[in-house]
Amino acid sequence: MIRPLTLFALSAAACFGTAQLHKDWMVIPDAKPSVVIRHRGISANSKFSPALGLLVEQLVPTRGEKPPATFSGEQLQHNFNIDPDLRNPYLSVSITLSSATAPANWTIPGVKVVARNGRFVTARVRASILPQLAREESVIHIDPIIRGSLPAFKVRHARGSSAPATSAPTLNRWGMTGRGVAVGVIDSGIDWRHPDFINADGTSRILAIYDTTDSSYKDSGGKIGSKPPYDDEEGPHGTLYTQIQINAALKGKGVVKTTDTMGHGTAVAGTAAGNGRGAAAFMGVAPEADLIIVRAGTGETLDLECGPYVAWIQQVAKAHHEPVSVNISAGSQAGTHDGGDPQERALDTLIGAGKPGISVAISAGNEGNSRIHVSGHVFPSDPGVRVVGRRLEVESAPEQKDGITAIYGVFDAKDDWGFSVKGNAAPFVDSQGKPITIQVRPAPGNNTGIAFIPPDALSKDDQASLSKLFRIDEQGTNAILFAGLPAGHYTVSVFGATANVKNGRYDLYLPMLGTGTFANGSTNRGLVGTPGTCTNAITVGSYIFRTNWRNDAGTSTQFNYELGDIADYSSPGYRRDGVLKPEISGPGTWTISPLAAGSMMGKELADLENLLSVEGGKYLAWQGTSASTPYVAGTIALMLQKNPTLDEAQIKAILQKTAVHDRFTGGVPNADWGYGKLDPSAAVAATPALIKK
């Protein structure tokens, strides 16, 4: 019997010719079960996510075996915050427990629990101890905590001019300023000396700064800063600075060592809640809100330990009897893109319906014009029938010389699917240098199955070594594939491995940004990153609301963008499971925000010929969903001032109801805009005032 996929391929050939079929589709050689290799030791049958399995095998190789050169040193540092020079380092992981009451008080040396939210535990664990931890009965799954990216400037079509600058639309706050509300920012830190974060009397507007990267408290024996809220394997994790300590440092009577070397967090905090003392024209949305800051990284990436950080911010806000609007302007393309990431599920325990006084806004991401996602469907196939799959080209970035180009695949766990790879260089060629096809498919017992075609193309040792580049895992209703391909060019395909294909949906992502692209077949949908696919959070896209301003060179910077249009970088939804993300789009191009002194973003201004500088030198112009999200977070702070009892579901409903629809948004909701453009004035007006009893 000829299955539907073969019929589709024949139909394509009839319509477009054999050449078109050869270009767009790939015949998958039949794999014989006798050549299937199953992993030994740290296998897909463990409780590790696929990426964690590869990490542990590289960092803690089996005695007598050479460790696979999977992740480069730069990739270890950038994606997992692992020092590549350390042997048996600690890893930050999310541990999913069997229940909210399951024990997590392990007395295993090398395991340090940092925080817990119900079933979800954040911990730091030595790589060599992870297999022992996985044997604990209460542990269901262990995932590495991937670092989120803080995107750099994206500049096109800019020029200088003597034309006058235009101003952004005026915001009607309806008398709300954010007073009595806290704005929490999880980012690269804050320039606490910037005038936008200082009151007129010289005191700080910042209630607390938790710098996870600053070891001053431990190094000084407790003389600098305060004890941080969380410990790690070596004692206090970072340094906490209180408002009293920040005020003393502003007067020159104390020491506060936290900085913002990137400048991203300062810009985010200023957009949400800057008071405009540096320049009134660039006042933030909630200028009298208090600030609570988590510095979760020093460069272009952040630790996305969202659950513990949001929980701490909420505790500080409650201690000051304030509701809180939290902003997270970072994300990663790793994950299932359906809200199932452990850190997202931990967030869902903190926010949502029936949990008043706290909101979390998260950026959708800036991958809207990237080529890192492919989506489609596979169809059933019968034994003996030549299977045809969609032909996709994967190309590593030109500058990538070592490390891997990772492919993260998500499939329906009930389907029998297959994934094939054909390369043009070692280790994907035989002893004569001819390309071979490698198939990856689930095998009985939830083990990874690797099939080499032809089966005698490689020695058993070569097959075993190559098989370490792939992992398969099952997470709920999803089957996960992680393929770590050496830098190069590949033809990959997804296909139905048997007649047992009920759903057939698949998604392939290139999660390690900058390492590769899909040369053909990419899908410009489903690109909202983690933790932006969190179910209960409010996820934010970006549109163009400013195209020119007066720069610090005394001229006008101009862009030929169309005001009101969606920003081409704004990551579109939906989630993989059809849930709407983003829910709303905010003004993100170009935003003018406080400039952190001596920061990387400030230094980039000179490299860009000061086109992104702003007259006066204390602000800069920038763009991204990182910039639009704090505009939404600031608006939510105004709403919470009017009614501190609002929960996230009520806030989301008001933002959706009051969103602007125009010729740019088209019919809403949709994948680009969500429910439309944020209307902060209408949202505040529509917020029901708190009726005091």
XYZ file of C-alpha atoms in Angstrom, residues 26-676:
651
model
C 14.732 13.616 0.018
C 14.441 9.832 -0.338
C 15.259 8.228 3.016
C 17.187 4.927 2.785
C 15.593 2.034 4.661
C 17.315 1.424 8.022
C 17.696 -2.180 9.151
C 17.185 -2.793 12.881
C 20.441 -4.730 13.053
C 22.472 -1.528 12.826
C 20.678 0.391 15.567
C 23.063 1.569 18.291
C 21.774 2.322 21.752
C 23.591 4.590 24.156
C 25.464 3.193 27.119
C 25.822 4.830 30.541
C 24.300 8.300 30.406
C 21.483 7.451 28.010
C 18.178 8.829 26.894
C 16.640 6.427 29.390
C 17.998 8.600 32.224
C 16.173 11.629 33.579
C 18.433 14.093 31.776
C 17.233 16.381 29.038
C 19.062 15.663 25.750
C 21.300 18.735 26.050
C 22.212 17.868 29.649
C 23.133 14.324 28.625
C 25.566 15.660 26.049
C 26.962 18.172 28.550
C 27.642 15.569 31.218
C 29.213 13.145 28.764
C 31.566 15.897 27.592
C 32.418 17.231 31.047
C 32.661 13.876 32.846
C 33.718 11.235 30.296
C 33.558 7.523 31.060
C 36.892 6.219 32.326
C 39.129 5.184 29.451
C 37.043 7.007 26.822
C 37.941 10.243 25.099
C 35.327 12.945 25.834
C 33.389 14.071 22.769
C 34.300 17.587 21.615
C 30.680 18.683 21.553
C 30.351 22.232 22.902
C 33.181 24.699 22.364
C 34.567 26.677 25.287
C 32.709 29.759 24.095
C 29.454 27.803 23.839
C 29.881 26.377 27.342
C 30.391 29.866 28.733
C 27.758 31.646 26.645
C 24.936 29.112 26.854
C 25.471 27.388 30.213
C 27.697 29.747 32.246
C 30.337 27.015 32.568
C 34.027 27.882 32.791
C 35.552 25.648 30.081
C 38.842 25.399 31.982
C 37.252 23.755 35.022
C 37.196 20.003 35.421
C 33.945 18.622 36.787
C 32.302 22.054 37.157
C 29.026 22.940 38.854
C 25.983 23.301 36.583
C 22.816 25.320 37.199
C 19.872 22.976 36.675
C 16.102 22.822 37.005
C 14.874 19.661 38.735
C 11.287 18.532 38.280
C 9.930 16.509 41.198
C 7.148 13.935 41.236
C 4.909 16.202 43.330
C 4.843 19.520 45.162
C 5.336 17.653 48.435
C 8.125 15.331 47.261
C 11.302 15.613 49.363
C 14.179 17.707 48.035
C 16.416 17.792 51.114
C 19.129 15.685 49.527
C 22.333 15.189 51.519
C 24.390 14.382 48.434
C 27.807 16.128 48.391
C 28.010 18.358 45.330
C 24.286 19.208 45.292
C 23.099 22.599 46.535
C 19.413 23.486 46.345
C 19.063 27.201 45.622
C 15.285 27.591 45.574
C 12.036 25.673 45.198
C 8.659 26.502 43.655
C 6.319 23.561 44.228
C 7.484 20.694 42.014
C 10.333 22.762 40.536
C 13.736 23.058 42.156
C 16.658 25.219 41.086
C 20.009 23.789 42.120
C 23.724 23.849 41.450
C 25.160 20.394 40.958
C 28.609 19.042 40.089
C 28.530 17.410 36.668
C 29.840 14.100 38.039
C 27.072 13.984 40.686
C 24.176 14.422 38.262
C 23.777 10.667 37.522
C 23.537 9.996 41.274
C 20.961 12.765 41.687
C 18.919 11.310 38.808
C 18.601 8.053 40.747
C 16.660 9.810 43.522
C 13.084 8.523 43.496
C 11.548 11.995 43.816
C 13.380 13.306 40.719
C 11.427 13.094 37.455
C 13.570 15.201 35.131
C 16.685 17.404 35.124
C 17.260 20.257 32.652
C 20.185 22.659 32.341
C 19.321 26.310 32.882
C 20.084 27.954 29.550
C 21.320 31.535 29.585
C 19.119 34.099 27.855
C 20.450 36.484 25.232
C 20.545 40.268 25.474
C 20.549 41.219 21.773
C 22.965 43.815 20.439
C 21.971 46.863 18.404
C 20.407 46.188 14.999
C 20.923 49.264 12.839
C 19.835 49.763 9.227
C 18.897 52.717 7.053
C 20.196 55.383 9.459
C 21.557 58.778 8.452
C 22.294 62.142 9.986
C 20.280 65.232 9.117
C 19.709 68.824 10.136
C 15.938 68.256 10.141
C 14.100 68.818 13.438
C 13.357 65.801 15.611
C 9.875 64.504 16.353
C 8.703 63.505 19.806
C 6.959 60.333 20.947
C 3.200 60.381 21.670
C 2.170 61.932 24.987
C 1.088 59.504 27.707
C -1.999 60.361 29.764
C -1.377 58.651 33.115
C -4.750 59.672 34.585
C -2.954 60.907 37.691
C -1.042 57.636 38.213
C 2.748 57.749 38.601
C 3.553 54.333 40.038
C 3.843 55.630 43.597
C 3.432 52.792 46.088
C 4.216 50.166 43.442
C 7.491 48.311 42.851
C 8.971 47.596 39.436
C 11.217 44.534 39.420
C 13.891 44.171 36.746
C 15.828 40.948 36.083
C 18.624 42.016 33.773
C 22.263 43.116 33.534
C 22.112 45.420 36.572
C 21.591 49.147 36.967
C 23.648 52.324 37.059
C 22.394 53.310 40.509
C 24.133 56.694 40.238
C 22.084 57.756 37.178
C 19.849 60.731 38.085
C 16.731 58.936 36.813
C 16.969 56.565 39.780
C 17.600 59.223 42.431
C 14.949 61.309 44.185
C 15.109 65.084 44.334
C 16.387 64.843 47.929
C 19.367 62.732 46.827
C 18.059 59.369 48.070
C 17.812 56.279 45.915
C 14.572 55.029 44.392
C 15.984 51.496 44.494
C 14.721 49.321 47.343
C 17.317 46.588 46.787
C 19.847 45.268 44.285
C 20.628 41.568 44.257
C 23.804 41.133 42.196
C 24.284 37.420 41.544
C 27.665 38.089 39.899
C 29.221 40.120 42.744
C 31.096 38.166 45.429
C 31.857 41.247 47.556
C 29.845 40.042 50.559
C 31.717 36.742 50.771
C 35.121 38.196 49.825
C 34.880 40.952 52.446
C 33.714 38.666 55.220
C 30.341 40.399 55.294
C 31.715 43.956 55.423
C 30.430 44.944 51.965
C 26.755 44.603 51.163
C 24.406 42.162 52.855
C 23.831 38.424 52.816
C 22.157 37.475 49.523
C 18.815 35.635 49.467
C 20.283 32.441 47.986
C 23.332 30.284 48.600
C 25.218 28.134 46.153
C 27.729 25.304 46.582
C 30.385 27.707 47.897
C 28.238 29.750 50.270
C 26.445 33.057 49.604
C 25.494 33.405 45.942
C 26.219 37.028 45.050
C 25.750 40.178 47.129
C 22.643 42.048 48.243
C 22.636 45.842 48.555
C 19.839 47.452 50.555
C 18.385 50.916 50.032
C 20.165 52.106 53.181
C 23.512 50.918 51.794
C 22.846 52.499 48.388
C 21.924 55.822 50.037
C 25.139 55.744 52.077
C 27.182 55.095 48.925
C 25.494 58.020 47.156
C 26.751 60.227 49.992
C 30.241 58.744 49.747
C 29.918 56.972 53.103
C 29.558 53.372 51.959
C 30.629 50.879 49.318
C 28.320 49.501 46.607
C 30.287 47.585 43.993
C 27.464 46.488 41.724
C 27.552 48.005 38.225
C 25.893 47.593 34.836
C 28.731 46.879 32.440
C 26.310 46.013 29.632
C 23.879 48.926 30.079
C 20.843 46.870 29.088
C 19.322 46.694 32.576
C 19.725 50.429 33.107
C 17.883 51.148 29.855
C 15.106 48.679 30.767
C 14.649 50.138 34.269
C 14.590 53.672 32.882
C 11.968 52.877 30.262
C 9.682 51.353 32.888
C 10.297 53.773 35.751
C 12.911 56.477 35.094
C 11.903 59.782 36.703
C 13.361 61.994 33.964
C 15.719 63.950 36.216
C 18.375 63.506 33.521
C 15.989 64.950 30.917
C 12.259 65.340 31.540
C 11.421 64.537 27.915
C 12.593 60.951 28.457
C 10.770 60.187 31.695
C 9.784 56.534 32.129
C 6.202 55.275 32.228
C 5.961 54.960 36.047
C 8.321 57.715 37.278
C 7.536 57.386 40.992
C 7.599 53.600 41.286
C 10.182 51.955 43.520
C 12.742 49.655 41.917
C 13.935 46.141 42.829
C 16.856 44.936 40.734
C 18.340 41.505 40.038
C 21.642 41.543 38.202
C 21.699 38.110 36.550
C 24.623 38.542 34.150
C 27.521 40.779 33.181
C 27.650 40.548 29.382
C 25.285 39.647 26.562
C 23.609 36.745 28.410
C 21.596 36.310 31.605
C 20.874 33.394 33.929
C 17.206 32.609 33.390
C 16.548 31.336 36.911
C 13.218 33.130 36.682
C 11.326 31.371 39.458
C 13.778 32.140 42.298
C 14.424 35.703 41.133
C 10.740 36.604 40.752
C 9.977 34.978 44.119
C 12.644 37.125 45.793
C 11.408 40.310 44.104
C 7.903 39.524 45.324
C 9.175 39.009 48.882
C 10.904 42.407 48.886
C 7.801 44.111 47.493
C 5.583 42.463 50.119
C 7.959 43.605 52.870
C 7.282 47.169 51.673
C 3.526 46.480 51.309
C 3.650 47.117 47.568
C 2.328 45.253 44.507
C 4.982 44.555 41.904
C 5.340 44.581 38.125
C 8.326 42.457 37.026
C 10.168 42.853 33.701
C 12.246 40.130 31.997
C 13.807 41.339 28.747
C 15.783 38.242 27.793
C 15.150 34.838 26.318
C 16.414 31.690 24.653
C 15.299 29.614 21.673
C 16.050 26.385 23.554
C 12.962 24.599 24.792
C 9.705 23.155 23.554
C 8.095 26.552 22.786
C 4.834 25.496 24.434
C 5.221 26.753 27.995
C 6.695 23.481 29.219
C 10.143 24.729 30.237
C 10.666 24.079 33.991
C 11.462 27.725 34.700
C 8.272 28.767 32.904
C 6.214 26.296 34.921
C 7.866 27.600 38.083
C 6.787 31.121 37.080
C 3.233 29.880 36.582
C 3.142 28.917 40.264
C 3.776 32.562 41.218
C 1.499 34.493 38.865
C -1.943 34.133 37.322
C -5.594 34.137 38.290
C -6.196 34.395 42.026
C -2.664 35.678 42.785
C -3.138 39.420 43.266
C -0.541 42.149 43.256
C 2.078 40.610 40.976
C 2.603 40.684 37.210
C 5.427 39.495 34.944
C 6.026 40.915 31.449
C 8.486 39.081 29.187
C 9.969 40.039 25.823
C 8.919 37.913 22.841
C 12.445 37.928 21.389
C 14.251 39.486 18.431
C 14.390 36.513 16.066
C 11.590 37.632 13.739
C 13.822 37.801 10.666
C 16.107 34.898 11.551
C 16.149 31.530 9.777
C 16.294 29.241 12.779
C 12.922 27.448 12.716
C 11.304 24.864 10.460
C 7.842 23.421 11.016
C 5.760 20.856 9.168
C 4.077 17.465 9.251
C 5.235 13.943 8.483
C 3.010 11.141 7.219
C 2.817 7.390 7.824
C 4.944 4.960 5.817
C 4.876 1.186 5.302
C 7.817 -1.248 5.367
C 9.333 -1.707 1.939
C 8.037 1.633 0.597
C 10.627 4.283 -0.233
C 10.023 7.043 2.275
C 10.259 10.660 1.160
C 10.947 13.501 3.577
C 11.218 17.257 3.204
C 14.743 18.267 2.250
C 16.225 20.977 4.487
C 19.663 22.582 4.339
C 21.467 23.501 7.570
C 24.443 25.818 7.258
C 26.782 26.658 10.139
C 27.777 30.291 10.586
C 30.867 31.152 8.472
C 32.895 32.178 11.522
C 32.124 28.984 13.433
C 35.273 26.864 13.469
C 34.670 24.649 16.488
C 31.837 23.573 18.737
C 28.506 22.443 17.333
C 25.519 23.642 15.392
C 22.710 22.366 17.600
C 19.332 21.261 16.258
C 16.487 21.015 18.759
C 13.554 18.991 17.455
C 10.094 18.667 19.014
C 7.724 15.879 17.939
C 4.554 14.205 19.193
C 5.662 11.467 21.588
C 2.956 9.119 20.262
C 4.252 9.292 16.676
C 6.917 7.041 15.161
C 9.078 9.697 13.567
C 12.550 9.707 12.104
C 15.263 12.296 11.492
C 18.021 11.898 8.909
C 21.284 13.793 8.423
C 23.604 13.769 5.421
C 26.870 15.717 5.551
C 29.791 16.336 3.219
C 32.691 16.048 5.669
C 33.885 13.897 8.568
C 32.338 12.335 10.557
C 29.450 12.105 8.080
C 31.478 10.434 5.308
C 32.774 6.883 4.974
C 36.403 5.757 4.604
C 36.302 6.677 0.899
C 34.998 10.164 1.645
C 31.505 9.449 0.338
C 28.572 10.988 2.255
C 26.512 8.656 4.389
C 23.014 9.126 5.769
C 22.431 8.850 9.495
C 18.981 8.196 10.882
C 17.818 9.015 14.383
C 14.533 7.587 15.620
C 12.976 6.458 18.892
C 13.628 2.810 19.647
C 11.815 0.458 22.047
C 12.459 1.182 25.699
C 12.730 4.968 25.133
C 16.359 4.643 24.025
C 17.931 6.620 21.228
C 18.257 4.637 18.023
C 21.004 5.610 15.575
C 21.053 3.882 12.167
C 23.915 4.219 9.653
C 23.148 3.758 5.949
C 24.811 1.727 4.540
C 25.433 -0.224 7.781
C 29.026 -1.107 6.933
C 30.061 2.461 6.082
C 31.746 3.047 9.432
C 33.523 0.896 11.981
C 31.725 0.105 15.233
C 34.013 2.529 17.104
C 33.223 5.298 14.630
C 29.522 4.550 14.886
C 29.634 4.636 18.685
C 31.534 7.941 18.641
C 29.167 9.530 16.146
C 26.089 8.344 18.009
C 27.105 10.525 20.973
C 26.134 13.611 18.980
C 22.435 12.748 19.277
C 19.972 12.424 22.151
C 16.259 11.661 22.300
C 14.057 12.228 25.324
C 10.368 12.217 26.160
C 8.905 15.170 28.069
C 5.186 14.799 28.649
C 3.441 14.733 25.287
C 6.606 15.778 23.440
C 9.510 13.761 22.116
C 12.689 15.841 22.070
C 15.660 15.449 19.762
C 18.977 17.206 20.371
C 21.509 16.909 17.554
C 24.962 18.416 18.030
C 26.443 18.681 14.532
C 30.063 19.786 13.995
C 30.381 23.027 12.033
C 29.551 22.387 8.381
C 26.793 22.031 5.804
C 24.089 19.366 6.132
C 20.987 18.083 4.433
C 18.456 17.025 7.048
C 14.979 15.562 6.735
C 12.113 14.511 8.977
C 9.884 11.567 8.042
C 7.309 9.124 9.340
C 9.215 6.004 10.348
C 6.223 3.623 10.401
C 2.494 3.613 9.816
C 2.060 4.841 13.416
C 1.808 8.588 12.756
C -1.318 10.173 14.228
C -0.329 13.826 14.635
C 2.802 14.214 12.514
C 3.639 17.770 13.645
C 7.330 18.557 14.014
C 9.372 21.680 14.776
C 13.123 22.065 14.354
C 14.982 24.955 15.979
C 18.603 26.131 15.905
C 18.616 27.205 19.572
C 22.215 28.440 19.908
C 21.824 31.782 18.165
C 24.525 32.734 15.688
C 25.759 29.191 15.070
C 23.740 28.385 11.958
C 20.666 28.873 9.773
C 18.255 26.871 7.677
C 19.334 27.743 4.134
C 15.869 26.797 2.859
C 12.469 25.953 4.264
C 12.583 28.198 7.338
C 9.301 29.117 9.033
C 8.738 32.698 10.200
C 6.347 31.647 12.942
C 6.559 30.128 16.424
C 9.664 32.123 17.346
C 8.678 33.494 20.765
C 11.490 32.340 23.049
C 11.701 30.931 26.560
C 10.558 32.180 29.103
C 8.240 34.227 26.852
C 6.067 31.177 26.176
C 5.190 31.011 29.886
C 1.422 30.492 30.085
C 0.492 33.063 32.728
C 3.012 35.813 31.889
C 2.320 38.706 29.502
C 4.542 38.430 26.434
C 5.365 41.533 24.418
C 6.188 42.202 20.770
C 7.573 45.444 19.348
C 6.492 48.126 16.862
C 7.987 51.351 15.444
C 7.005 54.554 17.245
C 9.956 56.917 16.738
C 12.119 57.429 13.649
C 14.226 60.501 14.471
C 15.668 62.484 17.394
C 18.370 65.001 18.247
C 21.663 63.229 18.867
C 24.611 64.332 20.984
C 26.439 65.625 17.913
C 23.804 68.351 17.608
C 22.152 66.925 14.482
C 19.122 64.722 13.909
C 19.361 60.933 13.490
C 16.767 59.684 11.019
C 15.507 56.242 9.958
C 13.315 55.494 6.971
C 11.036 53.129 8.887
C 7.269 53.520 8.643
C 5.819 54.767 11.904
C 3.323 52.346 13.415
C 4.500 49.209 11.617
C 5.612 46.017 13.341
C 9.382 45.806 13.884
C 10.811 43.168 11.544
C 12.885 41.664 14.378
C 9.887 41.118 16.700
C 9.500 37.363 17.250
C 6.063 36.164 16.123
C 3.935 33.462 17.745
C 1.934 31.337 18.203
C 3.175 28.756 20.695
C 3.586 25.248 19.309
C 0.339 24.213 21.003
C -1.647 27.082 19.454
C -1.759 29.335 22.528
C -1.498 33.019 21.609
C 1.922 34.587 22.184
C 2.692 37.478 22.246
C -0.458 38.926 23.816
C 0.371 42.588 23.140
C 2.904 44.734 21.254
C 4.575 47.799 22.717
C 6.648 50.705 21.370
C 10.199 49.429 20.905
C 11.773 51.254 17.939
C 13.293 53.631 18.832
C 13.159 53.924 22.625
C 15.198 56.574 24.436
C 16.370 55.445 27.866
C 19.027 56.169 30.518
C 22.617 55.427 29.498
C 24.732 53.499 32.010
C 28.108 55.185 32.500
C 30.999 53.222 30.972
C 28.727 50.463 29.630
C 29.152 48.339 26.514
C 26.017 49.882 25.016
C 27.529 53.309 25.573
C 30.768 52.311 23.865
C 28.808 51.058 20.863
C 27.502 54.583 20.320
C 30.951 55.692 19.163
C 31.220 52.680 16.861
C 27.916 53.734 15.281
C 29.158 57.298 14.705
C 26.984 58.575 17.570
C 23.833 58.069 15.499
C 22.204 56.412 18.507
C 23.379 58.987 21.025
C 20.889 61.459 22.466
C 21.413 65.155 23.049
C 22.773 65.741 26.548
C 24.781 62.499 26.805
C 22.759 60.822 29.589
C 20.453 58.782 27.350
C 20.672 56.560 24.294
C 18.335 55.317 21.579
C 17.870 51.572 21.312
C 15.356 49.054 20.051
C 14.074 45.523 20.492
C 11.378 43.647 22.350
C 13.717 44.297 25.293
C 12.736 47.966 24.912
C 9.002 47.465 24.337
C 8.498 45.119 27.307
C 9.407 47.634 30.065
C 6.943 50.075 28.482
C 4.278 47.448 29.166
C 5.688 46.681 32.634
C 5.570 50.395 33.469
C 1.970 50.622 32.294
C 1.083 47.665 34.526
C 2.696 49.516 37.459
C 0.264 52.392 36.852
C -2.632 49.927 36.754
C -1.476 48.360 40.025
C -1.305 51.780 41.661
C -4.947 52.302 40.757
C -5.897 48.808 41.904
C -3.254 46.804 43.816
C -5.513 43.728 43.967
C -5.358 42.993 40.223
C -3.960 39.619 39.267
C -2.140 38.726 36.044
C -5.250 37.353 34.333
C -7.194 40.570 35.008
C -4.296 42.733 33.840
C -3.937 40.689 30.657
C -7.667 41.021 29.933
C -7.568 44.829 30.313
C -4.518 45.171 28.061
C -6.161 43.011 25.409
C -9.506 44.837 25.608
C -7.916 48.293 25.266
C -5.315 47.414 22.600
C -5.265 49.547 19.450
C -6.197 47.980 16.099
C -5.255 49.775 12.877
C -4.202 49.120 9.288
C -0.874 47.740 10.507
C -2.265 45.248 13.005
C -5.028 43.994 10.729
C -7.435 41.519 12.264
C -6.475 40.520 15.783
C -5.477 38.457 17.586
C -2.661 37.324 15.323
C 0.847 35.924 15.547
C 2.675 39.241 15.047
C 0.714 41.689 17.173
C -1.202 39.571 19.661
C -4.306 41.644 20.414
C -2.725 44.793 18.951
